[in-house]
Amino acid sequence: MSTDLTAPQERPVVRRRPRRRGAERERLRKALADGYEGGASIRDVAAGTGLSYGLARTLLLEAGVTLRSRRRRPVAAR
């Protein structure tokens, strides 16, 4: 069993997402801000728009949204 190193290797296809600019970026900022301020998490609003977590967070910050703490709410005493 030998490996032929002279055979050309297939390269994986890299799909790049288009850059969001102008009116489309502004529309995404508004949609993300509305969802996040309505109580959804960054992951929820990102998934709803098909964006990555990082881009969703960046757009929220660009929109001037104050991000919530990552801490969980305290559990009430029983």
PDB file of N, CA and C in Angstrom:
ATOM      1  N   MET A   1       0.850  -1.173   0.000  1.00  0.00           N
ATOM      2  CA  MET A   1       0.000   0.000   0.000  1.00  0.00           C
ATOM      3  C   MET A   1       0.895   1.236   0.000  1.00  0.00           C
ATOM      4  N   SER A   2       0.973   1.875  -1.127  1.00  0.00           N
ATOM      5  CA  SER A   2       1.814   3.066  -1.231  1.00  0.00           C
ATOM      6  C   SER A   2       0.946   4.281  -1.495  1.00  0.00           C
ATOM      7  N   THR A   3       1.462   5.403  -1.107  1.00  0.00           N
ATOM      8  CA  THR A   3       0.746   6.658  -1.310  1.00  0.00           C
ATOM      9  C   THR A   3       1.401   7.399  -2.460  1.00  0.00           C
ATOM     10  N   ASP A   4       0.618   7.778  -3.430  1.00  0.00           N
ATOM     11  CA  ASP A   4       1.156   8.501  -4.580  1.00  0.00           C
ATOM     12  C   ASP A   4       1.150   9.988  -4.256  1.00  0.00           C
ATOM     13  N   LEU A   5       2.321  10.520  -3.984  1.00  0.00           N
ATOM     14  CA  LEU A   5       2.431  11.927  -3.619  1.00  0.00           C
ATOM     15  C   LEU A   5       2.443  12.843  -4.827  1.00  0.00           C
ATOM     16  N   THR A   6       2.521  12.274  -6.021  1.00  0.00           N
ATOM     17  CA  THR A   6       2.552  13.108  -7.225  1.00  0.00           C
ATOM     18  C   THR A   6       1.153  13.438  -7.723  1.00  0.00           C
ATOM     19  N   ALA A   7       0.139  12.729  -7.234  1.00  0.00           N
ATOM     20  CA  ALA A   7      -1.237  12.998  -7.669  1.00  0.00           C
ATOM     21  C   ALA A   7      -1.700  14.332  -7.097  1.00  0.00           C
ATOM     22  N   PRO A   8      -2.367  15.139  -7.912  1.00  0.00           N
ATOM     23  CA  PRO A   8      -2.847  16.428  -7.403  1.00  0.00           C
ATOM     24  C   PRO A   8      -3.911  16.225  -6.322  1.00  0.00           C
ATOM     25  N   GLN A   9      -3.814  17.019  -5.283  1.00  0.00           N
ATOM     26  CA  GLN A   9      -4.757  16.936  -4.177  1.00  0.00           C
ATOM     27  C   GLN A   9      -5.905  17.899  -4.416  1.00  0.00           C
ATOM     28  N   GLU A  10      -7.118  17.471  -4.071  1.00  0.00           N
ATOM     29  CA  GLU A  10      -8.268  18.361  -4.193  1.00  0.00           C
ATOM     30  C   GLU A  10      -8.271  19.320  -3.018  1.00  0.00           C
ATOM     31  N   ARG A  11      -8.488  20.567  -3.320  1.00  0.00           N
ATOM     32  CA  ARG A  11      -8.541  21.582  -2.269  1.00  0.00           C
ATOM     33  C   ARG A  11      -9.975  21.764  -1.825  1.00  0.00           C
ATOM     34  N   PRO A  12     -10.188  21.926  -0.541  1.00  0.00           N
ATOM     35  CA  PRO A  12     -11.568  22.145  -0.070  1.00  0.00           C
ATOM     36  C   PRO A  12     -12.095  23.486  -0.577  1.00  0.00           C
ATOM     37  N   VAL A  13     -13.374  23.528  -0.829  1.00  0.00           N
ATOM     38  CA  VAL A  13     -14.009  24.756  -1.295  1.00  0.00           C
ATOM     39  C   VAL A  13     -14.265  25.655  -0.092  1.00  0.00           C
ATOM     40  N   VAL A  14     -13.771  26.873  -0.152  1.00  0.00           N
ATOM     41  CA  VAL A  14     -13.955  27.830   0.933  1.00  0.00           C
ATOM     42  C   VAL A  14     -15.046  28.801   0.509  1.00  0.00           C
ATOM     43  N   ARG A  15     -16.104  28.838   1.275  1.00  0.00           N
ATOM     44  CA  ARG A  15     -17.194  29.764   0.969  1.00  0.00           C
ATOM     45  C   ARG A  15     -17.042  30.997   1.836  1.00  0.00           C
ATOM     46  N   ARG A  16     -16.910  32.108   1.215  1.00  0.00           N
ATOM     47  CA  ARG A  16     -16.777  33.355   1.951  1.00  0.00           C
ATOM     48  C   ARG A  16     -18.117  34.077   1.937  1.00  0.00           C
ATOM     49  N   ARG A  17     -18.436  34.656   3.072  1.00  0.00           N
ATOM     50  CA  ARG A  17     -19.683  35.408   3.162  1.00  0.00           C
ATOM     51  C   ARG A  17     -19.458  36.811   2.622  1.00  0.00           C
ATOM     52  N   PRO A  18     -20.457  37.363   1.970  1.00  0.00           N
ATOM     53  CA  PRO A  18     -20.286  38.727   1.443  1.00  0.00           C
ATOM     54  C   PRO A  18     -20.206  39.744   2.580  1.00  0.00           C
ATOM     55  N   ARG A  19     -19.502  40.821   2.343  1.00  0.00           N
ATOM     56  CA  ARG A  19     -19.426  41.896   3.332  1.00  0.00           C
ATOM     57  C   ARG A  19     -20.759  42.619   3.378  1.00  0.00           C
ATOM     58  N   ARG A  20     -21.177  42.963   4.580  1.00  0.00           N
ATOM     59  CA  ARG A  20     -22.424  43.724   4.752  1.00  0.00           C
ATOM     60  C   ARG A  20     -22.059  45.188   4.794  1.00  0.00           C
ATOM     61  N   ARG A  21     -22.551  45.967   3.845  1.00  0.00           N
ATOM     62  CA  ARG A  21     -22.227  47.390   3.786  1.00  0.00           C
ATOM     63  C   ARG A  21     -23.484  48.213   3.537  1.00  0.00           C
ATOM     64  N   GLY A  22     -23.375  49.478   3.860  1.00  0.00           N
ATOM     65  CA  GLY A  22     -24.424  50.434   3.530  1.00  0.00           C
ATOM     66  C   GLY A  22     -25.761  50.138   4.174  1.00  0.00           C
ATOM     67  N   ALA A  23     -26.802  50.209   3.332  1.00  0.00           N
ATOM     68  CA  ALA A  23     -28.175  50.064   3.814  1.00  0.00           C
ATOM     69  C   ALA A  23     -28.424  48.669   4.395  1.00  0.00           C
ATOM     70  N   GLU A  24     -27.807  47.646   3.812  1.00  0.00           N
ATOM     71  CA  GLU A  24     -28.009  46.290   4.322  1.00  0.00           C
ATOM     72  C   GLU A  24     -27.438  46.157   5.733  1.00  0.00           C
ATOM     73  N   ARG A  25     -26.267  46.744   5.965  1.00  0.00           N
ATOM     74  CA  ARG A  25     -25.652  46.679   7.293  1.00  0.00           C
ATOM     75  C   ARG A  25     -26.497  47.439   8.312  1.00  0.00           C
ATOM     76  N   GLU A  26     -27.028  48.576   7.916  1.00  0.00           N
ATOM     77  CA  GLU A  26     -27.881  49.364   8.813  1.00  0.00           C
ATOM     78  C   GLU A  26     -29.161  48.602   9.154  1.00  0.00           C
ATOM     79  N   ARG A  27     -29.727  47.920   8.162  1.00  0.00           N
ATOM     80  CA  ARG A  27     -30.940  47.121   8.383  1.00  0.00           C
ATOM     81  C   ARG A  27     -30.649  45.987   9.368  1.00  0.00           C
ATOM     82  N   LEU A  28     -29.494  45.328   9.212  1.00  0.00           N
ATOM     83  CA  LEU A  28     -29.115  44.257  10.134  1.00  0.00           C
ATOM     84  C   LEU A  28     -28.898  44.786  11.545  1.00  0.00           C
ATOM     85  N   ARG A  29     -28.254  45.948  11.658  1.00  0.00           N
ATOM     86  CA  ARG A  29     -28.044  46.553  12.984  1.00  0.00           C
ATOM     87  C   ARG A  29     -29.363  46.766  13.696  1.00  0.00           C
ATOM     88  N   LYS A  30     -30.322  47.334  12.968  1.00  0.00           N
ATOM     89  CA  LYS A  30     -31.625  47.635  13.570  1.00  0.00           C
ATOM     90  C   LYS A  30     -32.355  46.353  13.972  1.00  0.00           C
ATOM     91  N   ALA A  31     -32.340  45.361  13.092  1.00  0.00           N
ATOM     92  CA  ALA A  31     -33.026  44.101  13.386  1.00  0.00           C
ATOM     93  C   ALA A  31     -32.401  43.404  14.592  1.00  0.00           C
ATOM     94  N   LEU A  32     -31.075  43.382  14.656  1.00  0.00           N
ATOM     95  CA  LEU A  32     -30.395  42.753  15.785  1.00  0.00           C
ATOM     96  C   LEU A  32     -30.666  43.512  17.076  1.00  0.00           C
ATOM     97  N   ALA A  33     -30.598  44.841  17.017  1.00  0.00           N
ATOM     98  CA  ALA A  33     -30.825  45.662  18.206  1.00  0.00           C
ATOM     99  C   ALA A  33     -32.243  45.468  18.722  1.00  0.00           C
ATOM    100  N   ASP A  34     -33.220  45.447  17.826  1.00  0.00           N
ATOM    101  CA  ASP A  34     -34.611  45.259  18.248  1.00  0.00           C
ATOM    102  C   ASP A  34     -34.794  43.905  18.937  1.00  0.00           C
ATOM    103  N   GLY A  35     -34.221  42.858  18.358  1.00  0.00           N
ATOM    104  CA  GLY A  35     -34.344  41.523  18.944  1.00  0.00           C
ATOM    105  C   GLY A  35     -33.636  41.417  20.281  1.00  0.00           C
ATOM    106  N   TYR A  36     -32.430  41.966  20.356  1.00  0.00           N
ATOM    107  CA  TYR A  36     -31.646  41.881  21.591  1.00  0.00           C
ATOM    108  C   TYR A  36     -32.291  42.690  22.708  1.00  0.00           C
ATOM    109  N   GLU A  37     -32.744  43.883  22.382  1.00  0.00           N
ATOM    110  CA  GLU A  37     -33.404  44.709  23.401  1.00  0.00           C
ATOM    111  C   GLU A  37     -34.751  44.135  23.799  1.00  0.00           C
ATOM    112  N   GLY A  38     -35.311  43.271  22.953  1.00  0.00           N
ATOM    113  CA  GLY A  38     -36.560  42.586  23.280  1.00  0.00           C
ATOM    114  C   GLY A  38     -36.362  41.393  24.200  1.00  0.00           C
ATOM    115  N   GLY A  39     -35.097  41.072  24.524  1.00  0.00           N
ATOM    116  CA  GLY A  39     -34.837  40.002  25.473  1.00  0.00           C
ATOM    117  C   GLY A  39     -34.128  38.790  24.905  1.00  0.00           C
ATOM    118  N   ALA A  40     -33.935  38.726  23.593  1.00  0.00           N
ATOM    119  CA  ALA A  40     -33.248  37.582  22.993  1.00  0.00           C
ATOM    120  C   ALA A  40     -31.747  37.662  23.263  1.00  0.00           C
ATOM    121  N   SER A  41     -31.094  36.524  23.234  1.00  0.00           N
ATOM    122  CA  SER A  41     -29.640  36.498  23.425  1.00  0.00           C
ATOM    123  C   SER A  41     -28.942  36.844  22.113  1.00  0.00           C
ATOM    124  N   ILE A  42     -27.649  37.115  22.203  1.00  0.00           N
ATOM    125  CA  ILE A  42     -26.880  37.394  20.983  1.00  0.00           C
ATOM    126  C   ILE A  42     -26.920  36.171  20.080  1.00  0.00           C
ATOM    127  N   ARG A  43     -26.786  34.989  20.656  1.00  0.00           N
ATOM    128  CA  ARG A  43     -26.835  33.764  19.842  1.00  0.00           C
ATOM    129  C   ARG A  43     -28.182  33.601  19.152  1.00  0.00           C
ATOM    130  N   ASP A  44     -29.256  33.954  19.827  1.00  0.00           N
ATOM    131  CA  ASP A  44     -30.591  33.847  19.231  1.00  0.00           C
ATOM    132  C   ASP A  44     -30.757  34.802  18.049  1.00  0.00           C
ATOM    133  N   VAL A  45     -30.351  36.050  18.228  1.00  0.00           N
ATOM    134  CA  VAL A  45     -30.521  37.014  17.132  1.00  0.00           C
ATOM    135  C   VAL A  45     -29.565  36.698  15.982  1.00  0.00           C
ATOM    136  N   ALA A  46     -28.389  36.159  16.300  1.00  0.00           N
ATOM    137  CA  ALA A  46     -27.446  35.773  15.245  1.00  0.00           C
ATOM    138  C   ALA A  46     -28.019  34.629  14.417  1.00  0.00           C
ATOM    139  N   ALA A  47     -28.558  33.623  15.084  1.00  0.00           N
ATOM    140  CA  ALA A  47     -29.135  32.477  14.385  1.00  0.00           C
ATOM    141  C   ALA A  47     -30.346  32.891  13.557  1.00  0.00           C
ATOM    142  N   GLY A  48     -31.119  33.820  14.063  1.00  0.00           N
ATOM    143  CA  GLY A  48     -32.303  34.284  13.344  1.00  0.00           C
ATOM    144  C   GLY A  48     -31.986  35.033  12.061  1.00  0.00           C
ATOM    145  N   THR A  49     -30.800  35.603  11.985  1.00  0.00           N
ATOM    146  CA  THR A  49     -30.407  36.351  10.796  1.00  0.00           C
ATOM    147  C   THR A  49     -29.363  35.629   9.963  1.00  0.00           C
ATOM    148  N   GLY A  50     -28.909  34.461  10.434  1.00  0.00           N
ATOM    149  CA  GLY A  50     -27.912  33.702   9.690  1.00  0.00           C
ATOM    150  C   GLY A  50     -26.503  34.263   9.799  1.00  0.00           C
ATOM    151  N   LEU A  51     -26.246  35.029  10.849  1.00  0.00           N
ATOM    152  CA  LEU A  51     -24.928  35.622  11.046  1.00  0.00           C
ATOM    153  C   LEU A  51     -24.155  34.851  12.106  1.00  0.00           C
ATOM    154  N   SER A  52     -22.848  35.061  12.138  1.00  0.00           N
ATOM    155  CA  SER A  52     -22.036  34.466  13.192  1.00  0.00           C
ATOM    156  C   SER A  52     -22.245  35.255  14.482  1.00  0.00           C
ATOM    157  N   TYR A  53     -21.893  34.628  15.603  1.00  0.00           N
ATOM    158  CA  TYR A  53     -21.995  35.295  16.897  1.00  0.00           C
ATOM    159  C   TYR A  53     -21.147  36.564  16.903  1.00  0.00           C
ATOM    160  N   GLY A  54     -19.926  36.474  16.393  1.00  0.00           N
ATOM    161  CA  GLY A  54     -19.002  37.612  16.408  1.00  0.00           C
ATOM    162  C   GLY A  54     -19.511  38.791  15.611  1.00  0.00           C
ATOM    163  N   LEU A  55     -20.057  38.526  14.416  1.00  0.00           N
ATOM    164  CA  LEU A  55     -20.572  39.627  13.600  1.00  0.00           C
ATOM    165  C   LEU A  55     -21.815  40.226  14.245  1.00  0.00           C
ATOM    166  N   ALA A  56     -22.667  39.378  14.803  1.00  0.00           N
ATOM    167  CA  ALA A  56     -23.869  39.884  15.474  1.00  0.00           C
ATOM    168  C   ALA A  56     -23.478  40.794  16.638  1.00  0.00           C
ATOM    169  N   ARG A  57     -22.492  40.382  17.417  1.00  0.00           N
ATOM    170  CA  ARG A  57     -22.039  41.189  18.556  1.00  0.00           C
ATOM    171  C   ARG A  57     -21.451  42.512  18.073  1.00  0.00           C
ATOM    172  N   THR A  58     -20.647  42.460  17.025  1.00  0.00           N
ATOM    173  CA  THR A  58     -20.060  43.682  16.464  1.00  0.00           C
ATOM    174  C   THR A  58     -21.139  44.641  15.995  1.00  0.00           C
ATOM    175  N   LEU A  59     -22.152  44.129  15.302  1.00  0.00           N
ATOM    176  CA  LEU A  59     -23.230  44.991  14.812  1.00  0.00           C
ATOM    177  C   LEU A  59     -24.044  45.578  15.963  1.00  0.00           C
ATOM    178  N   LEU A  60     -24.242  44.813  17.027  1.00  0.00           N
ATOM    179  CA  LEU A  60     -24.949  45.343  18.189  1.00  0.00           C
ATOM    180  C   LEU A  60     -24.160  46.496  18.815  1.00  0.00           C
ATOM    181  N   LEU A  61     -22.862  46.333  18.926  1.00  0.00           N
ATOM    182  CA  LEU A  61     -22.031  47.400  19.477  1.00  0.00           C
ATOM    183  C   LEU A  61     -22.036  48.627  18.573  1.00  0.00           C
ATOM    184  N   GLU A  62     -22.006  48.420  17.259  1.00  0.00           N
ATOM    185  CA  GLU A  62     -22.078  49.532  16.312  1.00  0.00           C
ATOM    186  C   GLU A  62     -23.403  50.270  16.430  1.00  0.00           C
ATOM    187  N   ALA A  63     -24.463  49.524  16.772  1.00  0.00           N
ATOM    188  CA  ALA A  63     -25.791  50.121  16.910  1.00  0.00           C
ATOM    189  C   ALA A  63     -25.936  50.884  18.218  1.00  0.00           C
ATOM    190  N   GLY A  64     -24.924  50.803  19.097  1.00  0.00           N
ATOM    191  CA  GLY A  64     -24.980  51.523  20.359  1.00  0.00           C
ATOM    192  C   GLY A  64     -25.725  50.804  21.465  1.00  0.00           C
ATOM    193  N   VAL A  65     -25.944  49.506  21.298  1.00  0.00           N
ATOM    194  CA  VAL A  65     -26.665  48.729  22.293  1.00  0.00           C
ATOM    195  C   VAL A  65     -25.733  48.427  23.470  1.00  0.00           C
ATOM    196  N   THR A  66     -26.227  48.580  24.685  1.00  0.00           N
ATOM    197  CA  THR A  66     -25.475  48.195  25.869  1.00  0.00           C
ATOM    198  C   THR A  66     -25.703  46.712  26.091  1.00  0.00           C
ATOM    199  N   LEU A  67     -24.624  45.944  26.049  1.00  0.00           N
ATOM    200  CA  LEU A  67     -24.752  44.499  26.194  1.00  0.00           C
ATOM    201  C   LEU A  67     -24.998  44.128  27.652  1.00  0.00           C
ATOM    202  N   ARG A  68     -25.820  43.090  27.823  1.00  0.00           N
ATOM    203  CA  ARG A  68     -26.120  42.608  29.170  1.00  0.00           C
ATOM    204  C   ARG A  68     -24.945  41.803  29.710  1.00  0.00           C
ATOM    205  N   SER A  69     -24.900  41.665  31.012  1.00  0.00           N
ATOM    206  CA  SER A  69     -23.889  40.863  31.669  1.00  0.00           C
ATOM    207  C   SER A  69     -24.066  39.402  31.272  1.00  0.00           C
ATOM    208  N   ARG A  70     -22.979  38.660  31.277  1.00  0.00           N
ATOM    209  CA  ARG A  70     -23.057  37.239  30.955  1.00  0.00           C
ATOM    210  C   ARG A  70     -23.437  36.412  32.170  1.00  0.00           C
ATOM    211  N   ARG A  71     -23.530  37.041  33.322  1.00  0.00           N
ATOM    212  CA  ARG A  71     -23.879  36.308  34.532  1.00  0.00           C
ATOM    213  C   ARG A  71     -25.312  35.814  34.473  1.00  0.00           C
ATOM    214  N   ARG A  72     -25.504  34.688  35.102  1.00  0.00           N
ATOM    215  CA  ARG A  72     -26.876  34.165  35.211  1.00  0.00           C
ATOM    216  C   ARG A  72     -27.586  34.915  36.325  1.00  0.00           C
ATOM    217  N   ARG A  73     -28.880  34.938  36.227  1.00  0.00           N
ATOM    218  CA  ARG A  73     -29.662  35.572  37.289  1.00  0.00           C
ATOM    219  C   ARG A  73     -29.551  34.723  38.544  1.00  0.00           C
ATOM    220  N   PRO A  74     -29.516  35.345  39.712  1.00  0.00           N
ATOM    221  CA  PRO A  74     -29.439  34.534  40.944  1.00  0.00           C
ATOM    222  C   PRO A  74     -30.700  33.698  41.149  1.00  0.00           C
ATOM    223  N   VAL A  75     -30.493  32.528  41.667  1.00  0.00           N
ATOM    224  CA  VAL A  75     -31.616  31.620  41.932  1.00  0.00           C
ATOM    225  C   VAL A  75     -32.276  32.057  43.238  1.00  0.00           C
ATOM    226  N   ALA A  76     -33.601  32.186  43.214  1.00  0.00           N
ATOM    227  CA  ALA A  76     -34.338  32.595  44.415  1.00  0.00           C
ATOM    228  C   ALA A  76     -34.254  31.496  45.480  1.00  0.00           C
ATOM    229  N   ALA A  77     -34.206  31.896  46.735  1.00  0.00           N
ATOM    230  CA  ALA A  77     -34.167  30.949  47.841  1.00  0.00           C
ATOM    231  C   ALA A  77     -35.484  30.180  47.907  1.00  0.00           C
ATOM    232  N   ARG A  78     -35.364  28.925  48.234  1.00  0.00           N
ATOM    233  CA  ARG A  78     -36.585  28.076  48.276  1.00  0.00           C
ATOM    234  C   ARG A  78     -37.207  28.079  49.615  1.00  0.00           C
TER     235      ARG A  78
END
